[in-house]
Tab-separated table of C-alpha atoms in Angstrom:
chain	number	residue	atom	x	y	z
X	1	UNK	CA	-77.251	-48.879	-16.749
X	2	UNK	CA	-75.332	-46.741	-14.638
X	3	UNK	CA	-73.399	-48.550	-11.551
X	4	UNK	CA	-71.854	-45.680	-9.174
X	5	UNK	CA	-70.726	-44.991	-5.703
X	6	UNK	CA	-70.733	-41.678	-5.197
X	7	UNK	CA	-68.956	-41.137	-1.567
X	8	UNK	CA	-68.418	-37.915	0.074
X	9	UNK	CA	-64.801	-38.501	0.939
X	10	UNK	CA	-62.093	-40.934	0.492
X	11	UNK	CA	-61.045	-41.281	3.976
X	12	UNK	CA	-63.051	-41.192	7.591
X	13	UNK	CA	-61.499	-39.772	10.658
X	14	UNK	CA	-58.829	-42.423	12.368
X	15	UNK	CA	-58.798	-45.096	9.553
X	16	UNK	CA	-56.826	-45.663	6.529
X	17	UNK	CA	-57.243	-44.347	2.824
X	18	UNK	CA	-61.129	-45.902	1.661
X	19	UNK	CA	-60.201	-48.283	4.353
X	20	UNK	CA	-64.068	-47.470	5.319
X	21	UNK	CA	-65.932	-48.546	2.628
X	22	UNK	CA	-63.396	-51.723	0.634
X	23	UNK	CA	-66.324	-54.293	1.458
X	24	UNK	CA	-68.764	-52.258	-0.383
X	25	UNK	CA	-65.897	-52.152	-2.384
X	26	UNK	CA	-65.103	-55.504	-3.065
X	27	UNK	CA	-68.681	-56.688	-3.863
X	28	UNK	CA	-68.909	-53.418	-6.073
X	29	UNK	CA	-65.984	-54.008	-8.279
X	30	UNK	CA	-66.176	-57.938	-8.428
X	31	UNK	CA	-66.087	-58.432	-11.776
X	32	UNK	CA	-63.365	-55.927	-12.479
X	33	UNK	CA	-59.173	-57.118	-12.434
X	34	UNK	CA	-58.127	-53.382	-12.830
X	35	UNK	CA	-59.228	-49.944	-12.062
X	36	UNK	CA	-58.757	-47.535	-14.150
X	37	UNK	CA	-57.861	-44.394	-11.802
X	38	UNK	CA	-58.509	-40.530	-12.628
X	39	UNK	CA	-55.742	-38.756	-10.279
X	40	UNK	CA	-56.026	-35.186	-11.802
X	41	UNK	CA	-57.687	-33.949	-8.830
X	42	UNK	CA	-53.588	-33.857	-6.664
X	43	UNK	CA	-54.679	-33.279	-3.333
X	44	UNK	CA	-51.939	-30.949	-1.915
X	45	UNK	CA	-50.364	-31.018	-5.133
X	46	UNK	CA	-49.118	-34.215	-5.331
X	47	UNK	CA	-47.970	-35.788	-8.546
X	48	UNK	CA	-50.213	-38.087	-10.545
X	49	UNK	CA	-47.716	-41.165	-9.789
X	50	UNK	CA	-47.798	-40.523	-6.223
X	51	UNK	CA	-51.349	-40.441	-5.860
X	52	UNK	CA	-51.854	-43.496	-8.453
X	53	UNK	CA	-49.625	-45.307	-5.894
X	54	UNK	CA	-51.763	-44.033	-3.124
X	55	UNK	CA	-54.638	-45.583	-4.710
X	56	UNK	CA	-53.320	-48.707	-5.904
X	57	UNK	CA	-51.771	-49.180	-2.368
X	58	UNK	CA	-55.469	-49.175	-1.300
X	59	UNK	CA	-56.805	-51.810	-3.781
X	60	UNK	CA	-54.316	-53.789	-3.705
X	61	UNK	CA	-55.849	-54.734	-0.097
X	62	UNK	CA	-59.085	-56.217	-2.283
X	63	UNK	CA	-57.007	-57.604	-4.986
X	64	UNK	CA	-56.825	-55.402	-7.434
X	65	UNK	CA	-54.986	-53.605	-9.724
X	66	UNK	CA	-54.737	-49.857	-10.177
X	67	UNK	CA	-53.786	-47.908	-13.553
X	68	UNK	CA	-53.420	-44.153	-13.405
X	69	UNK	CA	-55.082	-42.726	-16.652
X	70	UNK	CA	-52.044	-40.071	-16.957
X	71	UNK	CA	-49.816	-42.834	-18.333
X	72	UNK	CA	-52.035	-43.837	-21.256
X	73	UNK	CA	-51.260	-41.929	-24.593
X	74	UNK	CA	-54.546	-42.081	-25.434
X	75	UNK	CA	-56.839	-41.267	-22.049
X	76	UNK	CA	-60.089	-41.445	-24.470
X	77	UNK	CA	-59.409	-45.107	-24.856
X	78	UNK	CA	-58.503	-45.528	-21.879
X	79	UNK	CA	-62.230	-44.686	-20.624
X	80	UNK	CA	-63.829	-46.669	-23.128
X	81	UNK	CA	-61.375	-49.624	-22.489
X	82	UNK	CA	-61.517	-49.789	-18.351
X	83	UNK	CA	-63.262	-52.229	-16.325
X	84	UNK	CA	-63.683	-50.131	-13.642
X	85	UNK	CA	-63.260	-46.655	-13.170
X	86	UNK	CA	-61.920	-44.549	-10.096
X	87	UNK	CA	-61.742	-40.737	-9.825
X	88	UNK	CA	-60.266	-39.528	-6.041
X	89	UNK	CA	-60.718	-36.511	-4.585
X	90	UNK	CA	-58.383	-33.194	-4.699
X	91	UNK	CA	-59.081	-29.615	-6.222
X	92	UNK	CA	-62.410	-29.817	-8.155
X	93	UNK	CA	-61.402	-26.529	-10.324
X	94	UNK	CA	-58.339	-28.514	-11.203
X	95	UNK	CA	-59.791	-32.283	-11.961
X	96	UNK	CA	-62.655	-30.462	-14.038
X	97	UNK	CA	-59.960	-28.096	-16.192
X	98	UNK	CA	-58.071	-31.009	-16.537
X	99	UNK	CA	-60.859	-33.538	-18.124
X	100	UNK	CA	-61.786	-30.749	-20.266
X	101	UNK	CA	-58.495	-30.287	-21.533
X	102	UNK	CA	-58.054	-33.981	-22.719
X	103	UNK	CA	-61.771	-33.743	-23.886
X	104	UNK	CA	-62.930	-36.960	-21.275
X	105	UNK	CA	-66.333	-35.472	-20.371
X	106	UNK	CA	-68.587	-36.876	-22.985
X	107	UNK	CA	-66.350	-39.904	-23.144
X	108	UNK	CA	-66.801	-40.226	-19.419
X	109	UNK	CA	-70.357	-39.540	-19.358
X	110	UNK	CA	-71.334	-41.981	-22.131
X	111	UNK	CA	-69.155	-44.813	-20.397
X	112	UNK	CA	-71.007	-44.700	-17.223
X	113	UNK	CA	-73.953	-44.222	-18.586
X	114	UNK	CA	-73.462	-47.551	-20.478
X	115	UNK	CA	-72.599	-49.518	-17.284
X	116	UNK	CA	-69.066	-49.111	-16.408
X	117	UNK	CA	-68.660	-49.718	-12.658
X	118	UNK	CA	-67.265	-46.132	-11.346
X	119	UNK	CA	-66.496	-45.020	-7.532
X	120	UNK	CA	-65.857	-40.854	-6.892
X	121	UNK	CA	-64.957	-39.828	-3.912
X	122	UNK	CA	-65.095	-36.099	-2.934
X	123	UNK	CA	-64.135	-34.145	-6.012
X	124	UNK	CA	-64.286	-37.760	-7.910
X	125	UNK	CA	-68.234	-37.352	-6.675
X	126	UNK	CA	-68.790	-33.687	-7.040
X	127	UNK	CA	-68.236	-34.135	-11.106
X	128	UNK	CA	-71.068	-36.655	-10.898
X	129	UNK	CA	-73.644	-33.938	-10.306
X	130	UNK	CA	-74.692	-31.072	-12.835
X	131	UNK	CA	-71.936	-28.891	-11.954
X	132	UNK	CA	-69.485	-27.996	-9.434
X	133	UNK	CA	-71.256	-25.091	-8.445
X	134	UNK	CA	-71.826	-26.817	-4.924
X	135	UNK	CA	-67.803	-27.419	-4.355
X	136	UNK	CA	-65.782	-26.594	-0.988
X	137	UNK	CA	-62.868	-26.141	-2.964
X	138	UNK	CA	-60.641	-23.036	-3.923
X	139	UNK	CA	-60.909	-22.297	-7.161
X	140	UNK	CA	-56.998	-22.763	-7.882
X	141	UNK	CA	-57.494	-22.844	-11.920
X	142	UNK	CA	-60.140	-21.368	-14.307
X	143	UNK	CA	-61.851	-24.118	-16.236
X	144	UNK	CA	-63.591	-23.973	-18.959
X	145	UNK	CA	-67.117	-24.606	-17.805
X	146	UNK	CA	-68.245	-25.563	-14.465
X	147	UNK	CA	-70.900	-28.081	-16.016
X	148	UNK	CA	-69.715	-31.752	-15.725
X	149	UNK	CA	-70.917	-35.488	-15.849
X	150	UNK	CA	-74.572	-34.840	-15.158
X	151	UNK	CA	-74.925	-38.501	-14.112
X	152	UNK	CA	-77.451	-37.503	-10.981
X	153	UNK	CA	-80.046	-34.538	-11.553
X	154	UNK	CA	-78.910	-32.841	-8.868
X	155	UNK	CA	-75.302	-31.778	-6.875
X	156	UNK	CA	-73.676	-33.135	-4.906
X	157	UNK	CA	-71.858	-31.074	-1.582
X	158	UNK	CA	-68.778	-33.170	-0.220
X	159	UNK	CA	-67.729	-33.437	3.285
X	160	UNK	CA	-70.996	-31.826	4.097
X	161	UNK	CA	-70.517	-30.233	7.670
X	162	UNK	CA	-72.898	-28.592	10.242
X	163	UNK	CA	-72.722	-25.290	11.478
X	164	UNK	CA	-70.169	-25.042	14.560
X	165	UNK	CA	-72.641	-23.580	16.856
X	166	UNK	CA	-68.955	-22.770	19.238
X	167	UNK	CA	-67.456	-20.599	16.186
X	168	UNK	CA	-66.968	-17.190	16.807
X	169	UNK	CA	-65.591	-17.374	13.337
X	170	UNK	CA	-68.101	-15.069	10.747
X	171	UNK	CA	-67.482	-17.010	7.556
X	172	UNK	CA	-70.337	-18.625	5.747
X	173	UNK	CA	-71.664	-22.039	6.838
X	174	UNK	CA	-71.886	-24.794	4.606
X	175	UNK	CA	-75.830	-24.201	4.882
X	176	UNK	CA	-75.753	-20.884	3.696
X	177	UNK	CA	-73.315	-21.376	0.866
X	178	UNK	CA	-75.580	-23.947	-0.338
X	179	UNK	CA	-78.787	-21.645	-0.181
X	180	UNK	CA	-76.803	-19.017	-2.216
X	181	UNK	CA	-76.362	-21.620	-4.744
X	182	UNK	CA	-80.085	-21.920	-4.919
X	183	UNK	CA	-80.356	-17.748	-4.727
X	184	UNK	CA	-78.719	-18.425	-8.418
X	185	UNK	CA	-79.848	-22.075	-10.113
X	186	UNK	CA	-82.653	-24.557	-9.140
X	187	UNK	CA	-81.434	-28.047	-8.654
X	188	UNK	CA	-81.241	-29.919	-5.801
X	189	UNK	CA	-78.407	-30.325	-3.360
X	190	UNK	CA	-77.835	-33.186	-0.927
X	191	UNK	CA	-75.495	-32.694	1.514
X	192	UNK	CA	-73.235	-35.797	2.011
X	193	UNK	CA	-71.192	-36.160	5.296
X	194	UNK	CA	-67.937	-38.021	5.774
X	195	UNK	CA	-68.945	-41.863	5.614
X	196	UNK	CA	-72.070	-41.652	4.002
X	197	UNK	CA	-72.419	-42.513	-0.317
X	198	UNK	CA	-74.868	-42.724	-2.666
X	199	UNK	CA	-75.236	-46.085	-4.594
X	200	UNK	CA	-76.161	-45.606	-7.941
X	201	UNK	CA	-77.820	-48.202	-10.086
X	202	UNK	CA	-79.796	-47.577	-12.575
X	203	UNK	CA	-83.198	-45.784	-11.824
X	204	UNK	CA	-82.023	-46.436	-8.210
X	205	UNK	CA	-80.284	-43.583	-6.267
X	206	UNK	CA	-79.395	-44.873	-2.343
X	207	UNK	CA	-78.388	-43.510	0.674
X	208	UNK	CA	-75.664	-45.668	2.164
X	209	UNK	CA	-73.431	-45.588	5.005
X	210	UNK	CA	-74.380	-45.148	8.977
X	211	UNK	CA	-75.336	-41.314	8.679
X	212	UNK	CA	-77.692	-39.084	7.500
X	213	UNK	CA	-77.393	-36.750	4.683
X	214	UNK	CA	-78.701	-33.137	4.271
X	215	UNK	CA	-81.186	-32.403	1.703
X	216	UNK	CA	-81.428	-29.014	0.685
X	217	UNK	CA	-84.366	-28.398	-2.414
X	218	UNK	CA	-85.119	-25.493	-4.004
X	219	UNK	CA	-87.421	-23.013	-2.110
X	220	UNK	CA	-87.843	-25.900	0.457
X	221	UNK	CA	-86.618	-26.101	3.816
X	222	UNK	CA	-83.521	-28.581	4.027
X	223	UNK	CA	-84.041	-31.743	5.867
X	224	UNK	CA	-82.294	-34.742	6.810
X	225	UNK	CA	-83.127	-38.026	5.082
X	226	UNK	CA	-81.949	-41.999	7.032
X	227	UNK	CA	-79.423	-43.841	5.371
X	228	UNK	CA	-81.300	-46.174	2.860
X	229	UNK	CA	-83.577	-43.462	1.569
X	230	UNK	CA	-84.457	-44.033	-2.321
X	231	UNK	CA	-83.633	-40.834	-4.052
X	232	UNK	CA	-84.592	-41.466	-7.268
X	233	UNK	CA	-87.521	-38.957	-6.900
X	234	UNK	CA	-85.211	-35.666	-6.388
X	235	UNK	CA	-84.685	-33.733	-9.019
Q	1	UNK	CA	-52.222	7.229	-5.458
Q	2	UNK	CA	-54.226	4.328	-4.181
Q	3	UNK	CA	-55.751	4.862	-1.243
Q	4	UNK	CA	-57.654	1.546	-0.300
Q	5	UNK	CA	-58.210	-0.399	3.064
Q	6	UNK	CA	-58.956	-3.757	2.577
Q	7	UNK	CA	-60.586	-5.405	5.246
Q	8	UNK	CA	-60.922	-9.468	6.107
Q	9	UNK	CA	-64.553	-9.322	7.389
Q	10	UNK	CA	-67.217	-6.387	7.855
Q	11	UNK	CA	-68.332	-7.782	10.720
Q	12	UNK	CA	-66.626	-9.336	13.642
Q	13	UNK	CA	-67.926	-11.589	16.244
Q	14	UNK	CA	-70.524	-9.967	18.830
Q	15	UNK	CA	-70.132	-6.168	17.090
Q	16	UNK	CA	-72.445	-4.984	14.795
Q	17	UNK	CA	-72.181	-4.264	10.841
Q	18	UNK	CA	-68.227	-2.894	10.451
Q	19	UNK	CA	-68.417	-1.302	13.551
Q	20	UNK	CA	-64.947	-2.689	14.558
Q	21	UNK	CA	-63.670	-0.303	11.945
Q	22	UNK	CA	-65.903	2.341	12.116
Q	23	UNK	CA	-63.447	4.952	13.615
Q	24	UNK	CA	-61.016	4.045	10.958
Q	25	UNK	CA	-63.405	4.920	8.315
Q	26	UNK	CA	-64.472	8.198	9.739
Q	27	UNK	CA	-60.727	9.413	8.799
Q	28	UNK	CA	-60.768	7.455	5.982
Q	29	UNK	CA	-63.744	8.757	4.292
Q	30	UNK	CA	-63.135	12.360	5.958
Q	31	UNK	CA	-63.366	14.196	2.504
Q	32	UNK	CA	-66.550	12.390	1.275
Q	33	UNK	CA	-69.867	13.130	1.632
Q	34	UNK	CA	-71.445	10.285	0.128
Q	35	UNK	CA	-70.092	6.730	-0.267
Q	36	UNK	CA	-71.011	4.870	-3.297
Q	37	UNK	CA	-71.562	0.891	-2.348
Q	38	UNK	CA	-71.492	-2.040	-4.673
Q	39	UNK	CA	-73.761	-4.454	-3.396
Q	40	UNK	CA	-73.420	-7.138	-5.766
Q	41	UNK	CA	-71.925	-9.992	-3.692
Q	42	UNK	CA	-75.250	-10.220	-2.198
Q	43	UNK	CA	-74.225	-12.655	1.002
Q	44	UNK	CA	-77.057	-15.310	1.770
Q	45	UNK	CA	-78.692	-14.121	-1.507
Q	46	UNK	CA	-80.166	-10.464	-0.535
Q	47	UNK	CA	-81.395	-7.962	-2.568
Q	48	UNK	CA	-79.133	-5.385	-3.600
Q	49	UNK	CA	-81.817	-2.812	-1.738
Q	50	UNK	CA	-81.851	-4.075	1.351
Q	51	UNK	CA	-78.253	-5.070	1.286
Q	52	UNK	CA	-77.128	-0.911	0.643
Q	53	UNK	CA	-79.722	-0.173	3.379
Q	54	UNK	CA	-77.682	-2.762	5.474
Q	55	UNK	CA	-74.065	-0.807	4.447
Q	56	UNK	CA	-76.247	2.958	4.691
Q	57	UNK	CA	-77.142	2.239	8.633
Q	58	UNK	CA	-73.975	1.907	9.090
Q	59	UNK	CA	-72.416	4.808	7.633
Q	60	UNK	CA	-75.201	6.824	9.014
Q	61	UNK	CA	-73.506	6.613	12.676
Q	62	UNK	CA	-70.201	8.195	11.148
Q	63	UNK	CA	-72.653	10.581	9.107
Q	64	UNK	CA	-71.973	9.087	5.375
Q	65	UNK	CA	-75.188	8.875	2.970
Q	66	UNK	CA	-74.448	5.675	1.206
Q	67	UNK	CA	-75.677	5.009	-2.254
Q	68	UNK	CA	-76.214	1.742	-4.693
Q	69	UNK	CA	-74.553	1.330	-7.780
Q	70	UNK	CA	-77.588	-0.493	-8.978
Q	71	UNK	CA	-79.337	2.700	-8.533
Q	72	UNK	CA	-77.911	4.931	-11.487
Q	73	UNK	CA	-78.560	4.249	-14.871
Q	74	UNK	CA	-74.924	4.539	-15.975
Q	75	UNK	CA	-72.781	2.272	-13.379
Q	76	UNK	CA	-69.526	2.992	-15.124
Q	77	UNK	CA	-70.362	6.916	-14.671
Q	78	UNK	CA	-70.996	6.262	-10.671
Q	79	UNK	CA	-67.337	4.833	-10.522
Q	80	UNK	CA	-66.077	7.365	-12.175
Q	81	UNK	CA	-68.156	10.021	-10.229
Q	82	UNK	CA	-68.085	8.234	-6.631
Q	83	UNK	CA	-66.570	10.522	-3.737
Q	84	UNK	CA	-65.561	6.849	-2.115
Q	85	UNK	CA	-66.532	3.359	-2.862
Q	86	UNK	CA	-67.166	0.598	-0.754
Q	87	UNK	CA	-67.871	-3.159	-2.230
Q	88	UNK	CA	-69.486	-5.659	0.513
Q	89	UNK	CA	-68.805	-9.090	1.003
Q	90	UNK	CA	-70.804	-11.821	-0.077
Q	91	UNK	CA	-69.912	-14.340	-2.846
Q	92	UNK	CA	-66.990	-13.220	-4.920
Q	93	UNK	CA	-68.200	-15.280	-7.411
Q	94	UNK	CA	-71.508	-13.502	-8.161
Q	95	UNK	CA	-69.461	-10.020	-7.510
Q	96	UNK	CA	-67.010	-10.812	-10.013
Q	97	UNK	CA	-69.854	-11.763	-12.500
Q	98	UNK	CA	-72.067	-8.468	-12.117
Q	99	UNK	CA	-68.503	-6.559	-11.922
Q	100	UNK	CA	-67.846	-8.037	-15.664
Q	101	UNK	CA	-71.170	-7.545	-16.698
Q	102	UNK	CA	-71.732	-4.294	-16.031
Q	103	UNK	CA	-68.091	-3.299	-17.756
Q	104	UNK	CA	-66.762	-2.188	-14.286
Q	105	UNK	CA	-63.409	-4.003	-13.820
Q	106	UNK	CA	-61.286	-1.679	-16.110
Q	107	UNK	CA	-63.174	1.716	-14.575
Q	108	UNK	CA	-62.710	0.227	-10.994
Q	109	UNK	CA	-59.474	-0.146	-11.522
Q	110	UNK	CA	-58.389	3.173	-13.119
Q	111	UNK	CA	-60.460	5.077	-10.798
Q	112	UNK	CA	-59.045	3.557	-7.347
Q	113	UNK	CA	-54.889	4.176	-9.110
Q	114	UNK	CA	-56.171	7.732	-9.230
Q	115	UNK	CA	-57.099	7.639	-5.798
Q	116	UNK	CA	-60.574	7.432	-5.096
Q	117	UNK	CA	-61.068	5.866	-1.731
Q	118	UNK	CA	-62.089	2.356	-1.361
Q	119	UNK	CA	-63.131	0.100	1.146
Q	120	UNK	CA	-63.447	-3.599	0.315
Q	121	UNK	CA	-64.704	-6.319	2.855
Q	122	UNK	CA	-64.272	-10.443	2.510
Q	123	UNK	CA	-65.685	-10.463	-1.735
Q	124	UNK	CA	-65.348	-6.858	-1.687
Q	125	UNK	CA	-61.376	-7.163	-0.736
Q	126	UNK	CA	-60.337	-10.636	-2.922
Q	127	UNK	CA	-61.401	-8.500	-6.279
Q	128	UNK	CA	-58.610	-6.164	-4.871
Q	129	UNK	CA	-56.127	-9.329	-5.661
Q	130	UNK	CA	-54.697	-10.665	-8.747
Q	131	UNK	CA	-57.390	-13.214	-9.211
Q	132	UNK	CA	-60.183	-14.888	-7.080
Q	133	UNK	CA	-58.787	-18.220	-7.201
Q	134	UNK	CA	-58.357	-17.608	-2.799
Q	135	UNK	CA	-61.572	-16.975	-2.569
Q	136	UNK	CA	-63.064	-19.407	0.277
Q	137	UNK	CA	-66.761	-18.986	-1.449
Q	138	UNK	CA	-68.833	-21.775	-3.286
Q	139	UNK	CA	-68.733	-21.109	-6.689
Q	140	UNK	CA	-72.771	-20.516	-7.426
Q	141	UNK	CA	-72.180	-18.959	-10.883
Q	142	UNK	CA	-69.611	-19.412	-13.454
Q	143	UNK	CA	-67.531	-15.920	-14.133
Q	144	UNK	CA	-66.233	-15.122	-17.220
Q	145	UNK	CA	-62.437	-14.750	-15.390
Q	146	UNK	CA	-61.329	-15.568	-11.991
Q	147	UNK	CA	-58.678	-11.815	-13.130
Q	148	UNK	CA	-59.519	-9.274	-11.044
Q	149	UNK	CA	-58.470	-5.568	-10.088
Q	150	UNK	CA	-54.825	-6.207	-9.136
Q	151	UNK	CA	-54.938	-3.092	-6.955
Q	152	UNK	CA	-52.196	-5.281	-4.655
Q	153	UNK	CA	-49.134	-8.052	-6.407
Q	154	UNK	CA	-50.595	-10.508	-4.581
Q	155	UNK	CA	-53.472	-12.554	-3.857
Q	156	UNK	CA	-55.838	-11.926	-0.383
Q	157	UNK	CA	-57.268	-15.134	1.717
Q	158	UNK	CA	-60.016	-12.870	3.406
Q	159	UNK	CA	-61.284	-15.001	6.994
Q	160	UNK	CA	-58.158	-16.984	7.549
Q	161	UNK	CA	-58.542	-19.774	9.603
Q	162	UNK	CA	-55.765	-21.434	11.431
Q	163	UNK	CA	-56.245	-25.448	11.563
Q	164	UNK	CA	-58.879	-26.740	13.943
Q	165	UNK	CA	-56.235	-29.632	15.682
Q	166	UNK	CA	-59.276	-31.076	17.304
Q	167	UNK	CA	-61.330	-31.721	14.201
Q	168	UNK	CA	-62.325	-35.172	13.215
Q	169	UNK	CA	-63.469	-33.537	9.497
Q	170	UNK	CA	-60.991	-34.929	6.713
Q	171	UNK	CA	-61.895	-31.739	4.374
Q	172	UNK	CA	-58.808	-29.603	3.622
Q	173	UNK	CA	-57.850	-26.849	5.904
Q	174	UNK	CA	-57.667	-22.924	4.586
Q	175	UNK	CA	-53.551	-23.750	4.776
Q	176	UNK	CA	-53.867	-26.720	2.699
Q	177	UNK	CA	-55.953	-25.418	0.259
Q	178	UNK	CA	-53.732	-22.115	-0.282
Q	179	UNK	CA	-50.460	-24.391	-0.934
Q	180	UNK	CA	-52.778	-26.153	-3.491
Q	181	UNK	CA	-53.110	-22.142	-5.317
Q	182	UNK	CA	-49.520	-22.830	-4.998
Q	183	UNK	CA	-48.945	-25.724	-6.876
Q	184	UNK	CA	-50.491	-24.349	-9.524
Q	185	UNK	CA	-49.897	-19.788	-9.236
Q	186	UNK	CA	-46.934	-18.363	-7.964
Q	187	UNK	CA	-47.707	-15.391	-6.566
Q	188	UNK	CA	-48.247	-14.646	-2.595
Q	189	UNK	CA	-51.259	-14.537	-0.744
Q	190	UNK	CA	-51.779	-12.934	2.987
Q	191	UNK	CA	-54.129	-14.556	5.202
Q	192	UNK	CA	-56.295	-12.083	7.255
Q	193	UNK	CA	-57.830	-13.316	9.935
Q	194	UNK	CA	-61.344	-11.410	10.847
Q	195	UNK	CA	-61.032	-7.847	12.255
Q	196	UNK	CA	-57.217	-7.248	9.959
Q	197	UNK	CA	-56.800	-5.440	7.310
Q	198	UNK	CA	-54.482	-3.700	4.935
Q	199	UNK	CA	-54.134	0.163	4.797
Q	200	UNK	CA	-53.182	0.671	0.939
Q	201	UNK	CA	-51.744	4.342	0.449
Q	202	UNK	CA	-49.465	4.808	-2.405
Q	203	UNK	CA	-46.742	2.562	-2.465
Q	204	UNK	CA	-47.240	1.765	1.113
Q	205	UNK	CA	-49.090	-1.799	2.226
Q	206	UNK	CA	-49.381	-1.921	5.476
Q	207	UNK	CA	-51.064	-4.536	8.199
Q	208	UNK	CA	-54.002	-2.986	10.205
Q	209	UNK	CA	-55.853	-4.452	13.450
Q	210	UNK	CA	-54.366	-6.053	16.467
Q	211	UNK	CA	-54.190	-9.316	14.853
Q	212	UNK	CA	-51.142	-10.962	12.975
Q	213	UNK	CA	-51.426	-12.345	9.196
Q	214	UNK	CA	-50.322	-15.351	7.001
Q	215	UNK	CA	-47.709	-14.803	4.536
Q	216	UNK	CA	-47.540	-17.593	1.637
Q	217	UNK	CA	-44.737	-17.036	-0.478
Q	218	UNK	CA	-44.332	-19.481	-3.303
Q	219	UNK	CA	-41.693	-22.210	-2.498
Q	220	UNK	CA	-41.013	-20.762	1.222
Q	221	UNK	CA	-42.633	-21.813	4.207
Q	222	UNK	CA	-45.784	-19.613	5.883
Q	223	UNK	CA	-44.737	-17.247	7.840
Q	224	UNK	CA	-46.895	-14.933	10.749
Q	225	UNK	CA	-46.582	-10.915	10.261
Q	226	UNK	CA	-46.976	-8.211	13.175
Q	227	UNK	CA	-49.757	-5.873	12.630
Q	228	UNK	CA	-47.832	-2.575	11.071
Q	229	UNK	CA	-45.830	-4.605	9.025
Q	230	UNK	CA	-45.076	-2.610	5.679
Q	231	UNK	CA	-45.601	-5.571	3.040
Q	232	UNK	CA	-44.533	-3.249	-0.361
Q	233	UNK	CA	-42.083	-5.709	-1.321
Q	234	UNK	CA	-44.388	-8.846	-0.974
Q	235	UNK	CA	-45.038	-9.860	-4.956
């Protein structure tokens, strides 16, 4: 029975790293001693220690204990084994080449499936939906598919943001990047802004945090849906 | 002898389509009659009709006739064929996808070294890089490479944005996400900001427009370049 929080971003404006959401946190991950963490992602390029200590720093706050899957020998097991699983945010392009190369998709997608408790924040949540074809990021690296975890019928867009009606800037908005998405492929897109998650259990799909969220459906107009909204239905 | 100007934006704020440039173009494209337009990056998911009747009003005010590559029957023959080209902006993703679909990349590439004029804008200037991986566009359909034309040694950030100091928004900024390419490619990329671009003539690479643009070199730190800065050492 799956058991996910799928958060749009590790860290909210003027607080510390997931220093937003560790009571969620704590209740979420109650039954787990140690986290297994995914840090492939390197935000600004940082080294897989570094950001395991990053993380661990952050947990440790809840009482717990934070293993970066880079120093395992065998990162397959390591999956299988953990019990609780963490993937932080970064460059998609780079997290998604990387679990390809040490072949963790189906691993990863058949351990939450079976219940393994597993937070993603960012590109950690992005690899939750269909495919990253609904990323912010710059695609850095080539990988070998843009498909991933397919644990939500529908993607997921990060750090969603609303148009800057100020900008004199000519760039795409978010909004239109996402309705070129659907020019191109069908699924649903929900739009997730900084402090907002979805909570994942089972057949249930929440809204959670104290914001709204964007919901943009194929040939549809987007619209906004209220924190607590039961999503279970989109697809 | 390449003879290419590759632009940041068509379009800058409060002007109408390229008509910031227009004056350039008219001495640009002074020996060509008709101006052959690849509309593939459809932007916000046009067709490729009305997008070439979008690119044909405005070539109609410098008296161009502008024609679609989707048009002929035989796209490799237009390239080959084409008094000028000009490739529109969009997503580079879905450009680079139709480009490699339609067996244009090598043709493109052989026919703007022998000189062929070409005018690339946002999509339409990244394929004149090494790769797309500076693209800032969502990445709606998987390509079979992220290699592109290599018409330049280095890679183009079309739109650069500086860093908005007054955001509250925790998702990375355009300098941020170029250091990531960084981590992981070595070659440079120049920022242009909207209403720059390069004029490509031979072995000369010079900044156009009144504004200056980002140089990231690999391992140095960003530096800002005067417009008329020759840049044929930059690889």
């Amino acid at each position: 029975m799956r058991n996910l929080i799928i958060a749009s971003t590790s860290t909210v404006h003027g607080s510390g790293y997931l220093e937003y959401i560790l009571d969620e946190l704590t209740v979420f991950f109650k039954d787990a001693k140690t986290v297994l963490f995914i840090p492939y992602a390197r935000p600004g390029g940082i080294s897989h220690d570094e950001y395991t200590e990053k993380a661990a720093s952050a947990f440790s706050k809840i009482g717990k204990k934070v293993v970066g899957i880079h120093t395992f020998k065998n990162p397959v097991e390591a999956i299988k084994k953990a019990e609780a699983i963490f993937t932080g945010g970064g460059n998609t392009f780079v997290l998604v080449s990387q679990l390809y190369k040490n072949n963790l998709i189906a691993v990863l997608k058949e351990t939450l499936t079976n219940g393994t408790p597993y937070l993603g924040t960012s590109a950690g949540s992005n690899i939750c939906g269909l495919t990253i074809k609904t990323s912010n990021d710059m695609p850095i690296v080539y990988p070998p598919s843009f498909n991933t975890l397919g644990m939500l019928p529908f993607n997921i867009n990060p750090h969603y943001l609303d148009p800057d009606t100020n900008s004199k800037h000519m760039g795409e908005t978010r909004e239109t990047r996402i309705k070129e998405f659907q020019s191109y492929n069908t699924p649903p897109v929900i739009g997730l802004r900084e402090g907002s998650w979805l909570h994942v259990k089972g057949d249930s799909i929440v809204l959670k945090g104290n914001l709204e969220a964007r919901i943009f459906e194929y040939n549809k107009t987007p619209y906004e849906i209220a924190s607590g909204t039961q999503l279970n239905h989109l697809k």
